[in-house]
Short mmCIF file of C-alpha atoms in Angstrom, two decimals:
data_model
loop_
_atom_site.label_atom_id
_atom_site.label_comp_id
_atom_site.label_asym_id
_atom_site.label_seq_id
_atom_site.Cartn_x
_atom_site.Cartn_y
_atom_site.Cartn_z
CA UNK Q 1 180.87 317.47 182.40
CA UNK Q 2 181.83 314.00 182.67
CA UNK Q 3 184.57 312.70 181.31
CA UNK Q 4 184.54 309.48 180.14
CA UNK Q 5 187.69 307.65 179.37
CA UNK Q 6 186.99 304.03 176.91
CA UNK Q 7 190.32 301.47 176.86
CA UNK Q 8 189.66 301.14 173.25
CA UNK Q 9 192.00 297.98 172.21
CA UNK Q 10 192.55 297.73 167.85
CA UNK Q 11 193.72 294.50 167.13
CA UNK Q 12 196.19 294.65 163.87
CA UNK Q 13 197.11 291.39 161.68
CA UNK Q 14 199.95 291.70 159.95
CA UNK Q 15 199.59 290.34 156.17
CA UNK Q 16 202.58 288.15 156.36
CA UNK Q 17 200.86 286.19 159.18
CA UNK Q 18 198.31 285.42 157.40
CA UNK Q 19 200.01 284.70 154.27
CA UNK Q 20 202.18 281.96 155.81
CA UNK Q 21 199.05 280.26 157.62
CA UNK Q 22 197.55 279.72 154.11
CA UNK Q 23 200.98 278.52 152.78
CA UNK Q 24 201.32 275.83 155.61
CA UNK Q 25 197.41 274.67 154.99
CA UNK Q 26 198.48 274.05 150.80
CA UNK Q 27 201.75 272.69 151.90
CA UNK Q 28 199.92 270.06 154.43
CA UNK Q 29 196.57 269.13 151.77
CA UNK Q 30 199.45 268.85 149.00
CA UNK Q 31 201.81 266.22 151.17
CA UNK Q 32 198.03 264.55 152.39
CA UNK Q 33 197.20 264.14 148.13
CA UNK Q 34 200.72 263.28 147.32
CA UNK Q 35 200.67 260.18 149.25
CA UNK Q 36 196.57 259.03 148.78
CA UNK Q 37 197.36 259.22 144.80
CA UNK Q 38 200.29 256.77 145.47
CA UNK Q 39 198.74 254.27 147.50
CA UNK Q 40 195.61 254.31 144.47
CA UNK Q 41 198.55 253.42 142.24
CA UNK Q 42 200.24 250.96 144.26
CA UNK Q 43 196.60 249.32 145.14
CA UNK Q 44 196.14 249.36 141.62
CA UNK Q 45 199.21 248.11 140.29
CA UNK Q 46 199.44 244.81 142.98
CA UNK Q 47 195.94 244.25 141.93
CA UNK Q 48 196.69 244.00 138.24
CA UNK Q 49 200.04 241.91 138.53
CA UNK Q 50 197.99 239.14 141.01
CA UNK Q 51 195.28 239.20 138.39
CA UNK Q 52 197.63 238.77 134.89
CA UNK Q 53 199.67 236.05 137.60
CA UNK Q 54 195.95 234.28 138.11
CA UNK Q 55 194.65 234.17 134.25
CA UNK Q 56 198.07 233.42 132.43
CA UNK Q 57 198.60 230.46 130.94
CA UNK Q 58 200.28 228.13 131.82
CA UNK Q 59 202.73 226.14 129.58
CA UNK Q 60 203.24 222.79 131.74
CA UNK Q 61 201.09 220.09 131.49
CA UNK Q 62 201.35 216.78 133.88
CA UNK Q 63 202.43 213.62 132.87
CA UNK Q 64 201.71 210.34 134.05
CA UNK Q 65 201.42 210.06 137.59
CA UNK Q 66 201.06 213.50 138.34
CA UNK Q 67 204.87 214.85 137.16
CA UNK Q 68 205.21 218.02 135.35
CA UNK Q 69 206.10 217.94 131.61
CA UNK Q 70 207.50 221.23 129.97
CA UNK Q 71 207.67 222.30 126.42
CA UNK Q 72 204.51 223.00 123.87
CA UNK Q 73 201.79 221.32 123.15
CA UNK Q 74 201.51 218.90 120.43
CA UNK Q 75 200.81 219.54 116.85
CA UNK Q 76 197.16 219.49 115.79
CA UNK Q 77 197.93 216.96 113.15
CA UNK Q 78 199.56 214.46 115.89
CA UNK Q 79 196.89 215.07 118.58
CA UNK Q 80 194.37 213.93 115.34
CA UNK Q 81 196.04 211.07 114.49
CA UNK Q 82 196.64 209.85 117.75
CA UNK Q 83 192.91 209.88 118.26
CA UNK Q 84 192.33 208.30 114.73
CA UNK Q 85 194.19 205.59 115.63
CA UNK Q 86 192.78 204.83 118.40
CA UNK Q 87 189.43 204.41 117.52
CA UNK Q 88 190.71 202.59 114.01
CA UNK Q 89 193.03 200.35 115.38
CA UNK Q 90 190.73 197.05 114.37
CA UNK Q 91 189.40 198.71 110.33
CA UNK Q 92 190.72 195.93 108.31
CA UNK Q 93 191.17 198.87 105.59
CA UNK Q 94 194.58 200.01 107.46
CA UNK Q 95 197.75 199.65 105.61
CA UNK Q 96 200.44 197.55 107.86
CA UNK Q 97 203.66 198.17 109.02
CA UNK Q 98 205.66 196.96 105.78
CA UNK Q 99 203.78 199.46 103.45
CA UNK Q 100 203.80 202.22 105.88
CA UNK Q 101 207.70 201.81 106.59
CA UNK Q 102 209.45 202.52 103.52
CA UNK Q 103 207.02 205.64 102.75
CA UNK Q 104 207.70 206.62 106.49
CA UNK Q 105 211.62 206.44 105.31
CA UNK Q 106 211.85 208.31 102.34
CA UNK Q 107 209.54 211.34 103.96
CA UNK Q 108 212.05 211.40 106.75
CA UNK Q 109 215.09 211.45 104.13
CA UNK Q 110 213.33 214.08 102.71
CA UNK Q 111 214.93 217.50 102.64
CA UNK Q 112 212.62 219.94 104.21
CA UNK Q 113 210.06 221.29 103.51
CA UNK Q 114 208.95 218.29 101.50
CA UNK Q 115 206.28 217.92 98.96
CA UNK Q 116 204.03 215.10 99.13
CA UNK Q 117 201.37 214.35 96.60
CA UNK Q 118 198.44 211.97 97.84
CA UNK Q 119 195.80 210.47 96.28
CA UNK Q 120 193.02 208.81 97.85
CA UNK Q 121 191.95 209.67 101.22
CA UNK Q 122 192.38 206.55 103.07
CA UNK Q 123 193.03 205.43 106.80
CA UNK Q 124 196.43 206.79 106.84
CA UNK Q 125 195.72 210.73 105.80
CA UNK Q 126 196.05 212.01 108.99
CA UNK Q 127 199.24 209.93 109.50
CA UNK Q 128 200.83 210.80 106.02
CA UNK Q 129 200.11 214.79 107.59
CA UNK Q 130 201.71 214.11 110.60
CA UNK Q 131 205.09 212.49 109.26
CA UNK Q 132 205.24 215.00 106.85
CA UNK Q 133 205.69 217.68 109.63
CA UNK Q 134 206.16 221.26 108.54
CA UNK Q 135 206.00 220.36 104.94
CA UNK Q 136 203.50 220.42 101.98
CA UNK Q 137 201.17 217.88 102.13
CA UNK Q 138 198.16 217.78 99.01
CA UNK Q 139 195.37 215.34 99.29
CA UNK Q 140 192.88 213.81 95.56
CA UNK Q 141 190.17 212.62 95.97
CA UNK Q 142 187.42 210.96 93.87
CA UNK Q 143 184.10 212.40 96.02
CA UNK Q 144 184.01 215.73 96.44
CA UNK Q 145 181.50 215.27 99.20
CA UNK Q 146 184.08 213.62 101.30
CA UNK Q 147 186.71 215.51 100.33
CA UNK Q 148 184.83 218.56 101.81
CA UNK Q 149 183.77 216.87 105.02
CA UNK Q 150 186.79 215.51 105.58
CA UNK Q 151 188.35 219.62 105.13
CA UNK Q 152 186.36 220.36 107.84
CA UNK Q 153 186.51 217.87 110.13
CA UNK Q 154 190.41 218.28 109.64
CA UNK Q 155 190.81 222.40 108.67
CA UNK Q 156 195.04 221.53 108.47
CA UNK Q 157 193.82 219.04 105.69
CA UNK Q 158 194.31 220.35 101.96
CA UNK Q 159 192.18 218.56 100.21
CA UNK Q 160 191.10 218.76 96.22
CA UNK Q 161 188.24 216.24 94.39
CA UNK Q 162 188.75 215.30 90.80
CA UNK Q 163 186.49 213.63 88.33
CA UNK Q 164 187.99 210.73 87.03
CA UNK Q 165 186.61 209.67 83.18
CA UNK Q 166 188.28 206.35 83.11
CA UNK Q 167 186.72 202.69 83.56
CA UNK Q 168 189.22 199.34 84.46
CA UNK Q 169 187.24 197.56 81.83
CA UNK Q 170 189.07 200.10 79.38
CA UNK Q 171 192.12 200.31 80.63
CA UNK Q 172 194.06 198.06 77.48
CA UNK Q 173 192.54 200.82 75.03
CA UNK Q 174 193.45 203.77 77.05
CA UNK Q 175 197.01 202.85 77.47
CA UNK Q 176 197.30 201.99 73.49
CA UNK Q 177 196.23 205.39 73.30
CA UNK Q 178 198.07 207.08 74.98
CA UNK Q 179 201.31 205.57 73.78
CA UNK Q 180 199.78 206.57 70.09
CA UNK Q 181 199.59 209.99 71.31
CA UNK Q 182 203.45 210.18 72.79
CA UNK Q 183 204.40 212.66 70.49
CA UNK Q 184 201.17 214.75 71.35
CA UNK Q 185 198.76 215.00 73.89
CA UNK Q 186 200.41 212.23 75.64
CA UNK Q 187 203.85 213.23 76.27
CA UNK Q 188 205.77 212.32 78.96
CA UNK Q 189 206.96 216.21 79.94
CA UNK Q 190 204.37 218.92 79.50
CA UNK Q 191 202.14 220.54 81.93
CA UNK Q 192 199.44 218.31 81.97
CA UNK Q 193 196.90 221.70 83.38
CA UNK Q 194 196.64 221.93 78.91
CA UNK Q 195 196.39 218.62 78.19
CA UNK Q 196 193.97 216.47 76.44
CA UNK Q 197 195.24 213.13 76.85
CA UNK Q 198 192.29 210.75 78.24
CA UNK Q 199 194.50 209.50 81.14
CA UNK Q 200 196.06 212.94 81.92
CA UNK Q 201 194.31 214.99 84.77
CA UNK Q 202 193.73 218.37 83.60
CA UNK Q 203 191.62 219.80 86.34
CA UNK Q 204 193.60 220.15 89.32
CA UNK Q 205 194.61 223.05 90.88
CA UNK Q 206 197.13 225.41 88.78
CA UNK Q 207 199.61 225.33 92.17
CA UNK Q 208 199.43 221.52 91.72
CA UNK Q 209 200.92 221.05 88.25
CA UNK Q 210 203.63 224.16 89.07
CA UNK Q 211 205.05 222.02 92.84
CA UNK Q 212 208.18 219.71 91.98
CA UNK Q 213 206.77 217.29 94.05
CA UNK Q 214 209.15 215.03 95.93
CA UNK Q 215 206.93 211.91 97.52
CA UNK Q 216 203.91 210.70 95.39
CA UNK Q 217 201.41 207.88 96.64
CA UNK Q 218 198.61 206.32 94.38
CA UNK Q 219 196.34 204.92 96.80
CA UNK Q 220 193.22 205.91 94.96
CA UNK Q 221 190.43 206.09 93.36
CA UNK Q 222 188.52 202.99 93.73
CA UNK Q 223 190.44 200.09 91.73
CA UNK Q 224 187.32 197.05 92.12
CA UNK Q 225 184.81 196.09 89.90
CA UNK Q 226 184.36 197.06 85.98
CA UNK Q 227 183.14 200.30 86.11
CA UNK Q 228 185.09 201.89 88.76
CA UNK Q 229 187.52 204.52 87.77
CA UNK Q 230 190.95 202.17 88.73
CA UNK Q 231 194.23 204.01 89.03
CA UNK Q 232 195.84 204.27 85.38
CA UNK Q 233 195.07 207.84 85.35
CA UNK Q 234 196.94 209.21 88.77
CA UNK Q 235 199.68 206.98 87.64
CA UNK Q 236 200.11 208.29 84.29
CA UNK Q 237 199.56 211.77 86.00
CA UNK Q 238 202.43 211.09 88.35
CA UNK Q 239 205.08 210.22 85.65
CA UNK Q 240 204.49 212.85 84.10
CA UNK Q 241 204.71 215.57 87.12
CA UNK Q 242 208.19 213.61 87.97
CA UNK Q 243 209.71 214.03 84.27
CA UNK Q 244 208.15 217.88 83.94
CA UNK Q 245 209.98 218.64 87.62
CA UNK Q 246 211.56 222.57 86.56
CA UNK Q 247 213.62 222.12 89.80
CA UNK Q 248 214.38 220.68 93.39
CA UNK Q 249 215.49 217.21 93.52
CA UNK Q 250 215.73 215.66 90.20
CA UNK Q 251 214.09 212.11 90.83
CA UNK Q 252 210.74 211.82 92.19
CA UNK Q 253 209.74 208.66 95.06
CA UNK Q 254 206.65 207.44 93.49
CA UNK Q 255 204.62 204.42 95.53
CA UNK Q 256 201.85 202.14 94.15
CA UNK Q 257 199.23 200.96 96.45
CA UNK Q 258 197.65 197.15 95.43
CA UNK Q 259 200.18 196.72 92.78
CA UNK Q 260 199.44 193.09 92.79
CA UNK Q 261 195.99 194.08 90.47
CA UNK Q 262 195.93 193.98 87.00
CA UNK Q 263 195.50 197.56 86.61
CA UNK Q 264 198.12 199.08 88.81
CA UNK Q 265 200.73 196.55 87.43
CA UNK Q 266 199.98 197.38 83.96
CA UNK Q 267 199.89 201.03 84.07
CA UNK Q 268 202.84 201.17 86.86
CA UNK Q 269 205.25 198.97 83.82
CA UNK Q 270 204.03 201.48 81.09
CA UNK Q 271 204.21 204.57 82.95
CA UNK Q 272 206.28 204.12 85.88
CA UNK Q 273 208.60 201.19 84.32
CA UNK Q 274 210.03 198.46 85.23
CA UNK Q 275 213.29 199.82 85.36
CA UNK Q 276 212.52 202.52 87.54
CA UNK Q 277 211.04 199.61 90.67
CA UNK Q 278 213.29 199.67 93.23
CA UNK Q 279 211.58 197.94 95.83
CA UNK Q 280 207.87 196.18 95.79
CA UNK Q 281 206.44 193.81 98.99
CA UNK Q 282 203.40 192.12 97.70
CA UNK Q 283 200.90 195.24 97.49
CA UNK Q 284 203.23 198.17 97.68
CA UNK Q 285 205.51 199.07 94.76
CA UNK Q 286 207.88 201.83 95.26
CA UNK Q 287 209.43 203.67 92.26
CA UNK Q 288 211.72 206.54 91.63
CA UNK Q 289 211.59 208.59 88.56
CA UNK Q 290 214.51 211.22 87.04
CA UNK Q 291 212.84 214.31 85.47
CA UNK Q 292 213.35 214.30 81.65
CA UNK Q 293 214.24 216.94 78.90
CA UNK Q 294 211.83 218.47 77.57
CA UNK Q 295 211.78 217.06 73.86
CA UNK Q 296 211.86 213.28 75.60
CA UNK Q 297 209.34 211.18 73.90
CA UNK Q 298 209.63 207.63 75.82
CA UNK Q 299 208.66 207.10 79.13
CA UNK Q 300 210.94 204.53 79.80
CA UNK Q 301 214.34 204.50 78.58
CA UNK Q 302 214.57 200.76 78.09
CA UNK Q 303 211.78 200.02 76.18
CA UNK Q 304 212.08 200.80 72.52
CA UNK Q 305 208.75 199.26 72.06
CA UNK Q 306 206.76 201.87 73.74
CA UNK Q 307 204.43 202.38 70.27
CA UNK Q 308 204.97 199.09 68.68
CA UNK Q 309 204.18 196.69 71.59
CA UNK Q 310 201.15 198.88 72.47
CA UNK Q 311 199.69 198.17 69.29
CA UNK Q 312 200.64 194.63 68.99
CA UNK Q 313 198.69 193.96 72.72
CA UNK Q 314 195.61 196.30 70.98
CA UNK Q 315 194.99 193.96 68.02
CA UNK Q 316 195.38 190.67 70.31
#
């Protein structure tokens, strides 16, 4: 019998070899992911910040000649009027520089925020906006129409319409009349939102009747020709508003547009008086009014006449 003798070679791996082989591979794919996720943020992170750097805006603006102005951007009420004036400089309509001035000075005097009561919406609405920066500024108009274009051509513009029932051919009987009704409808302090007096405007906002308003300008409605409304009832209105003030600064800056016309000057002596004109340049009259106690039944303090005379011009 043969024997046969087979080398017969048993290869053993030891379970801690390859243990630590599979450790080395997790240790090597975790170092290898470690760093690929931080260069995805880092790529990420530069790309944003040159992006939000590209697309920000920017705050300077250049001047003339190519030089670099800081600071914000005008006011959209500047900007407008700017551009207003630019392309009105020749209307004929304008006011000039001695009516604008002293309106100018008492808005800048004014304590802030200031209330300013216009009425009309003229030329200078955008301008009377402007100068009265950062304070209340309330526009009354005659033509609702306009009064609503002009809103949105200008959204910063508050603007209200009003119907005015008054003719200049009547203005001698409406006065009487309302000096007849002193005691009543016509009194020179009451909130004028209850009213009945014929040249008292009763359909105005409530806010409007509730602001002590410090600045008022009557340059409106339309004061030409018979038929046209004229101004006796937004200056009646306004003497009234000043004497019924509840608080804030006790007297009231109250301008006249076209006081050289009969109808202005009347109503402005009656209404405004005489007494209370402190400065007037051929069309512009500039009053200021105190506010009044409520059981005050004369709107001037001088004239002791206010019922008698009234009558007496009537019957003439």
């Amino acid at each position: 019998m043969k024997t046969t003798n087979s080398n017969t070679k048993l290869i053993l791996l030891h379970p801690y070899i390859q243990k630590q082989g599979s450790s080395n591979r997790l240790w090597l794919l975790a170092f290898v992911s470690f760093f690929t996720i931080a260069f995805l943020l880092t790529l990420i992170y530069t790309r944003d910040s040159i992006t939000t750097k590209t697309t920000a805006p920017s705050t300077t603006v250049t001047g003339p000649a190519g030089s670099a102005i800081g600071g914000p951007p005008l006011p959209t009420t500047v900007v407008n009027t700017l551009l207003h004036y630019s392309s009105k400089s020749n209307d004929s309509y304008h006011m000039t520089y001695s009516e604008l001035k002293p309106i100018s000075d008492v808005l800048r005097k004014c304590s802030s925020p200031c209330n300013f009561l216009v009425f009309g919406l003229t030329q200078e609405t955008l301008l009377w906006k402007s100068l009265n920066h950062n304070g209340r500024t309330v526009f009354i108009d005659e033509n609702r129409y306009y009064a609503a274009y002009y809103e949105e051509l200008h959204p910063e513009i508050d603007a209200y319409d009003v119907q005015y029932t008054t003719k200049i051919s009547e203005t001698r009987e409406l006065i009487a009349s309302a000096k007849e009704q002193i005691r009543n409808e016509c009194r020179p302090v009451q909130n004028l939102l209850f009213s009945e007096c014929k040249l008292g405007i009763n359909d105005l906002p409530n806010h409007v009747y509730e602001v002590d308003w410090d600045l008022i300008l009557i340059d409106g409605p339309r004061g030409d020709g018979p038929d046209g409304p004229g101004r006796m009832q937004p200056i009646f209105t306004s003497g009234v508003l000043a004497r019924s003030k509840k608080g804030g600064n006790p007297k009231t800056h109250i301008f006249v547009h076209d006081y050289y016309r009969d109808v202005e000057k009347m109503s402005g002596d009656e209404f405004l008086c005489k007494e209370n004109l402190v400065e007037y340049n051929d069309t512009l009259a500039h009053f200021v009014v105190e506010r009044m106690e409520e059981n005050s039944f004369r709107y001037c303090r001088n004239n002791n006449n206010n019922i008698t005379s009234t009558k007496a011009s009537s019957s003439s």
